[in-house]
Amino acid sequence: DVKVTQSSRYLVKRTGEKVFLECVQDMDHENMFWYRQDPGLGLRLIYFSYDVKMKEKGDIPEGYSVSREKKERFSLILESASTNQTSMYLCASSSDRTHQPQHFGDGTRLSIL
Amino acid sequence: DQQVKQNSPSLSVQEGRISILNCDYTNSMFDYFLWYKKYPAEGPTFLISISSIKDKNEDGRFTVFLNKSAKHLSLHIVPSQPGDSAVYFCAASHTGGFKTIFGAGTRLFVKA
């Protein structure tokens, strides 16, 4: 079974802090994704990566950056956290960008105070 | 611009009856559709998918129907069980695209 592990389940940070969210997958998937989930808005794609050191912007990349130095690890960075970035963050991986199911981690609930 | 719409935020069904969750899409290029289930405090898990070359796909109690002319798909759960209570996300993608688009989700309550 594919396992996608997100480093923290709950995180509380202050406005202006730099925040790192880590994600690791164990199935050698080329594609990794970061989403945020907000009530009534579903899952919105922040960034994705289709290979090591490769990244593409999703629908809402503003205020975020990503890093993929190793195939199994995909990090999301909030450069200067703001209260509107309080949300549930979900990492996923898949063997194909669009035509295979994505495997999700359990999410990080991030609160920015 | 919501390309994938789930117009019912919630649905309540009696145990043993059929649950029907609906999803509409606007992009006629979509050719692959998926349903995911999400429990609280967990990530979404893949449930069932369908390619646009089919109009039905079945997996146990779960069946997905695709009506391309209406740009509509639905997920049927028969019989519904209390453990099916969760949020269900519809998702779609197309060949040559670079991402999967998710709907806003429908929360299903199955009453015992």
PDB file of C-alpha atoms in Angstrom:
ATOM      1  CA  ASP A   1       0.000   0.000   0.000  1.00  0.00           C
ATOM      2  CA  VAL A   2       1.173   3.511  -0.829  1.00  0.00           C
ATOM      3  CA  LYS A   3       1.952   5.565   2.206  1.00  0.00           C
ATOM      4  CA  VAL A   4       2.082   9.329   2.151  1.00  0.00           C
ATOM      5  CA  THR A   5       3.268  10.807   5.435  1.00  0.00           C
ATOM      6  CA  GLN A   6       2.892  14.423   6.426  1.00  0.00           C
ATOM      7  CA  SER A   7       5.218  15.520   9.195  1.00  0.00           C
ATOM      8  CA  SER A   8       2.665  17.263  11.408  1.00  0.00           C
ATOM      9  CA  ARG A   9      -1.050  16.724  12.013  1.00  0.00           C
ATOM     10  CA  TYR A  10      -1.531  20.071  13.749  1.00  0.00           C
ATOM     11  CA  LEU A  11       0.596  23.185  13.624  1.00  0.00           C
ATOM     12  CA  VAL A  12       0.162  26.637  15.142  1.00  0.00           C
ATOM     13  CA  LYS A  13       2.328  29.470  13.886  1.00  0.00           C
ATOM     14  CA  ARG A  14       2.400  33.246  14.111  1.00  0.00           C
ATOM     15  CA  THR A  15       1.850  35.810  11.379  1.00  0.00           C
ATOM     16  CA  GLY A  16       5.065  36.537   9.496  1.00  0.00           C
ATOM     17  CA  GLU A  17       6.768  33.266  10.368  1.00  0.00           C
ATOM     18  CA  LYS A  18       8.295  31.051   7.702  1.00  0.00           C
ATOM     19  CA  VAL A  19       6.503  27.693   7.829  1.00  0.00           C
ATOM     20  CA  PHE A  20       7.655  24.367   6.429  1.00  0.00           C
ATOM     21  CA  LEU A  21       5.276  21.481   5.738  1.00  0.00           C
ATOM     22  CA  GLU A  22       6.942  18.201   4.871  1.00  0.00           C
ATOM     23  CA  CYS A  23       5.609  15.255   2.914  1.00  0.00           C
ATOM     24  CA  VAL A  24       7.195  11.875   2.176  1.00  0.00           C
ATOM     25  CA  GLN A  25       5.897   9.064  -0.044  1.00  0.00           C
ATOM     26  CA  ASP A  26       7.202   5.516  -0.239  1.00  0.00           C
ATOM     27  CA  MET A  27       6.049   4.357  -3.679  1.00  0.00           C
ATOM     28  CA  ASP A  28       8.613   5.968  -5.950  1.00  0.00           C
ATOM     29  CA  HIS A  29       5.943   8.166  -7.555  1.00  0.00           C
ATOM     30  CA  GLU A  30       7.152  10.851  -9.933  1.00  0.00           C
ATOM     31  CA  ASN A  31       4.215  13.165  -9.240  1.00  0.00           C
ATOM     32  CA  MET A  32       3.555  14.928  -5.971  1.00  0.00           C
ATOM     33  CA  PHE A  33       0.987  17.574  -5.118  1.00  0.00           C
ATOM     34  CA  TRP A  34       0.099  20.084  -2.434  1.00  0.00           C
ATOM     35  CA  TYR A  35      -3.544  21.097  -1.907  1.00  0.00           C
ATOM     36  CA  ARG A  36      -5.405  23.138   0.623  1.00  0.00           C
ATOM     37  CA  GLN A  37      -8.917  22.225   1.667  1.00  0.00           C
ATOM     38  CA  ASP A  38     -11.344  24.889   2.799  1.00  0.00           C
ATOM     39  CA  PRO A  39     -15.079  24.511   3.541  1.00  0.00           C
ATOM     40  CA  GLY A  40     -17.195  24.950   0.429  1.00  0.00           C
ATOM     41  CA  LEU A  41     -14.147  25.205  -1.822  1.00  0.00           C
ATOM     42  CA  GLY A  42     -13.019  21.600  -2.026  1.00  0.00           C
ATOM     43  CA  LEU A  43      -9.392  20.827  -2.772  1.00  0.00           C
ATOM     44  CA  ARG A  44      -7.416  23.553  -4.497  1.00  0.00           C
ATOM     45  CA  LEU A  45      -4.037  22.813  -6.025  1.00  0.00           C
ATOM     46  CA  ILE A  46      -1.190  24.971  -4.734  1.00  0.00           C
ATOM     47  CA  TYR A  47       1.831  23.420  -6.456  1.00  0.00           C
ATOM     48  CA  PHE A  48       2.805  20.122  -7.983  1.00  0.00           C
ATOM     49  CA  SER A  49       6.021  18.439  -9.032  1.00  0.00           C
ATOM     50  CA  TYR A  50       6.505  15.840 -11.758  1.00  0.00           C
ATOM     51  CA  ASP A  51      10.160  15.124 -11.084  1.00  0.00           C
ATOM     52  CA  VAL A  52      13.008  15.961  -8.741  1.00  0.00           C
ATOM     53  CA  LYS A  53      13.749  19.691  -8.758  1.00  0.00           C
ATOM     54  CA  MET A  54      10.787  20.285 -11.089  1.00  0.00           C
ATOM     55  CA  LYS A  55       7.736  22.253  -9.968  1.00  0.00           C
ATOM     56  CA  GLU A  56       4.650  23.796 -11.504  1.00  0.00           C
ATOM     57  CA  LYS A  57       2.218  26.337 -10.091  1.00  0.00           C
ATOM     58  CA  GLY A  58      -1.299  25.220  -9.405  1.00  0.00           C
ATOM     59  CA  ASP A  59      -4.362  27.404  -8.967  1.00  0.00           C
ATOM     60  CA  ILE A  60      -3.353  29.292  -5.820  1.00  0.00           C
ATOM     61  CA  PRO A  61       0.471  29.518  -5.588  1.00  0.00           C
ATOM     62  CA  GLU A  62       0.640  33.048  -4.167  1.00  0.00           C
ATOM     63  CA  GLY A  63       2.381  33.149  -0.810  1.00  0.00           C
ATOM     64  CA  TYR A  64       3.758  29.615  -1.166  1.00  0.00           C
ATOM     65  CA  SER A  65       6.836  27.951  -2.565  1.00  0.00           C
ATOM     66  CA  VAL A  66       7.910  24.313  -2.797  1.00  0.00           C
ATOM     67  CA  SER A  67      11.035  22.220  -2.793  1.00  0.00           C
ATOM     68  CA  ARG A  68      11.689  18.756  -4.210  1.00  0.00           C
ATOM     69  CA  GLU A  69      15.300  17.789  -3.694  1.00  0.00           C
ATOM     70  CA  LYS A  70      14.611  14.046  -3.474  1.00  0.00           C
ATOM     71  CA  LYS A  71      12.005  11.988  -5.289  1.00  0.00           C
ATOM     72  CA  GLU A  72      10.249  10.855  -2.129  1.00  0.00           C
ATOM     73  CA  ARG A  73      10.027  14.252  -0.425  1.00  0.00           C
ATOM     74  CA  PHE A  74       7.993  17.337  -1.335  1.00  0.00           C
ATOM     75  CA  SER A  75       8.015  20.364   0.935  1.00  0.00           C
ATOM     76  CA  LEU A  76       5.590  23.275   1.038  1.00  0.00           C
ATOM     77  CA  ILE A  77       6.905  26.596   2.330  1.00  0.00           C
ATOM     78  CA  LEU A  78       4.867  29.533   3.515  1.00  0.00           C
ATOM     79  CA  GLU A  79       7.329  32.373   3.043  1.00  0.00           C
ATOM     80  CA  SER A  80       5.634  34.765   5.486  1.00  0.00           C
ATOM     81  CA  ALA A  81       2.570  33.198   7.051  1.00  0.00           C
ATOM     82  CA  SER A  82      -0.665  35.165   7.079  1.00  0.00           C
ATOM     83  CA  THR A  83      -3.991  34.468   8.780  1.00  0.00           C
ATOM     84  CA  ASN A  84      -5.686  33.693   5.454  1.00  0.00           C
ATOM     85  CA  GLN A  85      -3.367  30.716   5.106  1.00  0.00           C
ATOM     86  CA  THR A  86      -5.054  29.008   8.050  1.00  0.00           C
ATOM     87  CA  SER A  87      -6.334  25.828   6.443  1.00  0.00           C
ATOM     88  CA  MET A  88      -6.047  22.056   6.058  1.00  0.00           C
ATOM     89  CA  TYR A  89      -3.072  21.181   3.858  1.00  0.00           C
ATOM     90  CA  LEU A  90      -3.027  17.888   1.990  1.00  0.00           C
ATOM     91  CA  CYS A  91      -0.114  16.256   0.210  1.00  0.00           C
ATOM     92  CA  ALA A  92      -0.620  13.594  -2.458  1.00  0.00           C
ATOM     93  CA  SER A  93       1.389  11.467  -4.844  1.00  0.00           C
ATOM     94  CA  SER A  94       0.585   9.445  -7.952  1.00  0.00           C
ATOM     95  CA  SER A  95       2.228   7.476 -10.725  1.00  0.00           C
ATOM     96  CA  ASP A  96       0.502   9.590 -13.378  1.00  0.00           C
ATOM     97  CA  ARG A  97      -0.287  13.290 -13.331  1.00  0.00           C
ATOM     98  CA  THR A  98      -3.930  12.973 -14.316  1.00  0.00           C
ATOM     99  CA  HIS A  99      -5.038   9.426 -15.143  1.00  0.00           C
ATOM    100  CA  GLN A 100      -4.232   7.542 -11.987  1.00  0.00           C
ATOM    101  CA  PRO A 101      -5.687   8.037  -8.514  1.00  0.00           C
ATOM    102  CA  GLN A 102      -3.773  10.204  -6.121  1.00  0.00           C
ATOM    103  CA  HIS A 103      -2.762   8.898  -2.711  1.00  0.00           C
ATOM    104  CA  PHE A 104      -3.166  11.428   0.061  1.00  0.00           C
ATOM    105  CA  GLY A 105      -1.570  11.970   3.426  1.00  0.00           C
ATOM    106  CA  ASP A 106      -3.744  12.593   6.474  1.00  0.00           C
ATOM    107  CA  GLY A 107      -3.298  16.339   6.262  1.00  0.00           C
ATOM    108  CA  THR A 108      -1.819  19.108   8.373  1.00  0.00           C
ATOM    109  CA  ARG A 109      -4.239  21.476  10.047  1.00  0.00           C
ATOM    110  CA  LEU A 110      -2.353  24.761  10.139  1.00  0.00           C
ATOM    111  CA  SER A 111      -3.469  27.711  12.226  1.00  0.00           C
ATOM    112  CA  ILE A 112      -1.840  31.099  11.765  1.00  0.00           C
ATOM    113  CA  LEU A 113      -2.401  33.448  14.705  1.00  0.00           C
TER     114      LEU A 113
ATOM    115  CA  ASP B   1     -14.517  29.219 -12.689  1.00  0.00           C
ATOM    116  CA  GLN B   2     -15.724  25.949 -11.162  1.00  0.00           C
ATOM    117  CA  GLN B   3     -15.230  23.298 -13.788  1.00  0.00           C
ATOM    118  CA  VAL B   4     -16.436  20.532 -11.463  1.00  0.00           C
ATOM    119  CA  LYS B   5     -19.548  21.221  -9.400  1.00  0.00           C
ATOM    120  CA  GLN B   6     -21.164  19.295  -6.620  1.00  0.00           C
ATOM    121  CA  ASN B   7     -24.311  21.282  -5.989  1.00  0.00           C
ATOM    122  CA  SER B   8     -25.489  19.429  -2.896  1.00  0.00           C
ATOM    123  CA  PRO B   9     -23.377  20.278   0.161  1.00  0.00           C
ATOM    124  CA  SER B  10     -24.990  17.461   2.123  1.00  0.00           C
ATOM    125  CA  LEU B  11     -27.215  14.414   1.780  1.00  0.00           C
ATOM    126  CA  SER B  12     -28.962  12.329   4.412  1.00  0.00           C
ATOM    127  CA  VAL B  13     -30.003   8.714   3.734  1.00  0.00           C
ATOM    128  CA  GLN B  14     -31.418   5.864   5.775  1.00  0.00           C
ATOM    129  CA  GLU B  15     -29.258   2.801   6.280  1.00  0.00           C
ATOM    130  CA  GLY B  16     -29.974   0.159   3.641  1.00  0.00           C
ATOM    131  CA  ARG B  17     -31.312   2.631   1.095  1.00  0.00           C
ATOM    132  CA  ILE B  18     -29.561   3.983  -1.991  1.00  0.00           C
ATOM    133  CA  SER B  19     -27.315   7.054  -1.805  1.00  0.00           C
ATOM    134  CA  ILE B  20     -26.944   9.068  -5.016  1.00  0.00           C
ATOM    135  CA  LEU B  21     -24.271  11.736  -5.158  1.00  0.00           C
ATOM    136  CA  ASN B  22     -24.197  14.006  -8.171  1.00  0.00           C
ATOM    137  CA  CYS B  23     -21.492  15.907 -10.002  1.00  0.00           C
ATOM    138  CA  ASP B  24     -21.607  18.212 -13.027  1.00  0.00           C
ATOM    139  CA  TYR B  25     -18.703  19.406 -15.136  1.00  0.00           C
ATOM    140  CA  THR B  26     -18.263  22.065 -17.776  1.00  0.00           C
ATOM    141  CA  ASN B  27     -15.083  21.088 -19.639  1.00  0.00           C
ATOM    142  CA  SER B  28     -15.931  18.716 -22.505  1.00  0.00           C
ATOM    143  CA  MET B  29     -12.269  17.699 -22.718  1.00  0.00           C
ATOM    144  CA  PHE B  30     -12.445  15.832 -19.404  1.00  0.00           C
ATOM    145  CA  ASP B  31     -11.974  12.126 -20.089  1.00  0.00           C
ATOM    146  CA  TYR B  32     -11.230  10.643 -16.681  1.00  0.00           C
ATOM    147  CA  PHE B  33     -13.364  10.970 -13.584  1.00  0.00           C
ATOM    148  CA  LEU B  34     -12.831   9.842 -10.020  1.00  0.00           C
ATOM    149  CA  TRP B  35     -14.620   9.762  -6.698  1.00  0.00           C
ATOM    150  CA  TYR B  36     -12.798  10.080  -3.395  1.00  0.00           C
ATOM    151  CA  LYS B  37     -14.096   9.585   0.125  1.00  0.00           C
ATOM    152  CA  LYS B  38     -12.840  11.574   3.084  1.00  0.00           C
ATOM    153  CA  TYR B  39     -13.354  10.911   6.777  1.00  0.00           C
ATOM    154  CA  PRO B  40     -12.662  13.653   9.350  1.00  0.00           C
ATOM    155  CA  ALA B  41      -8.987  13.986  10.287  1.00  0.00           C
ATOM    156  CA  GLU B  42      -7.927  11.741   7.401  1.00  0.00           C
ATOM    157  CA  GLY B  43      -6.855  12.396   3.830  1.00  0.00           C
ATOM    158  CA  PRO B  44      -9.145  11.561   0.907  1.00  0.00           C
ATOM    159  CA  THR B  45      -9.024   7.970  -0.309  1.00  0.00           C
ATOM    160  CA  PHE B  46      -9.726   6.863  -3.848  1.00  0.00           C
ATOM    161  CA  LEU B  47     -13.057   5.114  -4.277  1.00  0.00           C
ATOM    162  CA  ILE B  48     -13.816   4.497  -7.941  1.00  0.00           C
ATOM    163  CA  SER B  49     -13.038   5.945 -11.362  1.00  0.00           C
ATOM    164  CA  ILE B  50     -14.454   5.929 -14.871  1.00  0.00           C
ATOM    165  CA  SER B  51     -13.018   6.677 -18.280  1.00  0.00           C
ATOM    166  CA  SER B  52     -15.053   8.634 -20.796  1.00  0.00           C
ATOM    167  CA  ILE B  53     -15.184   5.609 -23.105  1.00  0.00           C
ATOM    168  CA  LYS B  54     -17.523   3.971 -20.576  1.00  0.00           C
ATOM    169  CA  ASP B  55     -20.854   5.022 -19.154  1.00  0.00           C
ATOM    170  CA  LYS B  56     -20.811   2.836 -16.072  1.00  0.00           C
ATOM    171  CA  ASN B  57     -18.287   1.309 -13.710  1.00  0.00           C
ATOM    172  CA  GLU B  58     -19.130  -0.884 -10.765  1.00  0.00           C
ATOM    173  CA  ASP B  59     -17.152  -1.954  -7.716  1.00  0.00           C
ATOM    174  CA  GLY B  60     -19.104  -3.812  -5.078  1.00  0.00           C
ATOM    175  CA  ARG B  61     -21.671  -1.470  -3.540  1.00  0.00           C
ATOM    176  CA  PHE B  62     -20.365   1.500  -5.530  1.00  0.00           C
ATOM    177  CA  THR B  63     -21.353   2.345  -9.102  1.00  0.00           C
ATOM    178  CA  VAL B  64     -20.411   5.436 -11.060  1.00  0.00           C
ATOM    179  CA  PHE B  65     -22.519   6.519 -14.029  1.00  0.00           C
ATOM    180  CA  LEU B  66     -21.294   8.936 -16.670  1.00  0.00           C
ATOM    181  CA  ASN B  67     -23.593  10.907 -18.994  1.00  0.00           C
ATOM    182  CA  LYS B  68     -21.288  12.719 -21.376  1.00  0.00           C
ATOM    183  CA  SER B  69     -23.996  14.545 -23.273  1.00  0.00           C
ATOM    184  CA  ALA B  70     -25.269  16.051 -20.027  1.00  0.00           C
ATOM    185  CA  LYS B  71     -21.754  16.455 -18.609  1.00  0.00           C
ATOM    186  CA  HIS B  72     -22.963  14.711 -15.493  1.00  0.00           C
ATOM    187  CA  LEU B  73     -21.774  11.861 -13.355  1.00  0.00           C
ATOM    188  CA  SER B  74     -23.224  10.229 -10.304  1.00  0.00           C
ATOM    189  CA  LEU B  75     -22.092   7.838  -7.601  1.00  0.00           C
ATOM    190  CA  HIS B  76     -24.586   5.263  -6.352  1.00  0.00           C
ATOM    191  CA  ILE B  77     -24.035   3.456  -3.079  1.00  0.00           C
ATOM    192  CA  VAL B  78     -26.293   0.441  -2.526  1.00  0.00           C
ATOM    193  CA  PRO B  79     -27.029  -0.445   0.194  1.00  0.00           C
ATOM    194  CA  SER B  80     -25.848   2.526   2.233  1.00  0.00           C
ATOM    195  CA  GLN B  81     -24.156   1.781   5.545  1.00  0.00           C
ATOM    196  CA  PRO B  82     -23.398   4.057   8.523  1.00  0.00           C
ATOM    197  CA  GLY B  83     -19.680   3.655   7.762  1.00  0.00           C
ATOM    198  CA  ASP B  84     -20.289   5.369   4.422  1.00  0.00           C
ATOM    199  CA  SER B  85     -20.888   8.647   6.262  1.00  0.00           C
ATOM    200  CA  ALA B  86     -18.116  10.884   4.937  1.00  0.00           C
ATOM    201  CA  VAL B  87     -17.412  13.707   2.502  1.00  0.00           C
ATOM    202  CA  TYR B  88     -17.337  12.592  -1.125  1.00  0.00           C
ATOM    203  CA  PHE B  89     -15.316  14.500  -3.711  1.00  0.00           C
ATOM    204  CA  CYS B  90     -15.839  14.250  -7.429  1.00  0.00           C
ATOM    205  CA  ALA B  91     -12.747  14.911  -9.589  1.00  0.00           C
ATOM    206  CA  ALA B  92     -11.960  15.153 -13.299  1.00  0.00           C
ATOM    207  CA  SER B  93      -8.989  15.428 -15.616  1.00  0.00           C
ATOM    208  CA  HIS B  94      -8.164  15.229 -19.310  1.00  0.00           C
ATOM    209  CA  THR B  95      -5.419  13.738 -21.457  1.00  0.00           C
ATOM    210  CA  GLY B  96      -2.752  16.340 -22.027  1.00  0.00           C
ATOM    211  CA  GLY B  97      -3.818  18.310 -18.988  1.00  0.00           C
ATOM    212  CA  PHE B  98      -1.577  18.782 -16.020  1.00  0.00           C
ATOM    213  CA  LYS B  99      -3.915  18.583 -13.075  1.00  0.00           C
ATOM    214  CA  THR B 100      -7.012  17.011 -11.616  1.00  0.00           C
ATOM    215  CA  ILE B 101      -9.912  19.329 -10.750  1.00  0.00           C
ATOM    216  CA  PHE B 102     -11.886  18.587  -7.595  1.00  0.00           C
ATOM    217  CA  GLY B 103     -15.437  19.526  -6.693  1.00  0.00           C
ATOM    218  CA  ALA B 104     -16.350  21.129  -3.383  1.00  0.00           C
ATOM    219  CA  GLY B 105     -17.572  17.857  -1.893  1.00  0.00           C
ATOM    220  CA  THR B 106     -20.864  16.438  -0.616  1.00  0.00           C
ATOM    221  CA  ARG B 107     -21.222  15.340   2.989  1.00  0.00           C
ATOM    222  CA  LEU B 108     -23.173  12.085   3.222  1.00  0.00           C
ATOM    223  CA  PHE B 109     -24.953  11.114   6.437  1.00  0.00           C
ATOM    224  CA  VAL B 110     -26.217   7.544   6.643  1.00  0.00           C
ATOM    225  CA  LYS B 111     -28.636   7.122   9.529  1.00  0.00           C
ATOM    226  CA  ALA B 112     -28.897   3.794  11.338  1.00  0.00           C
TER     227      ALA B 112
END
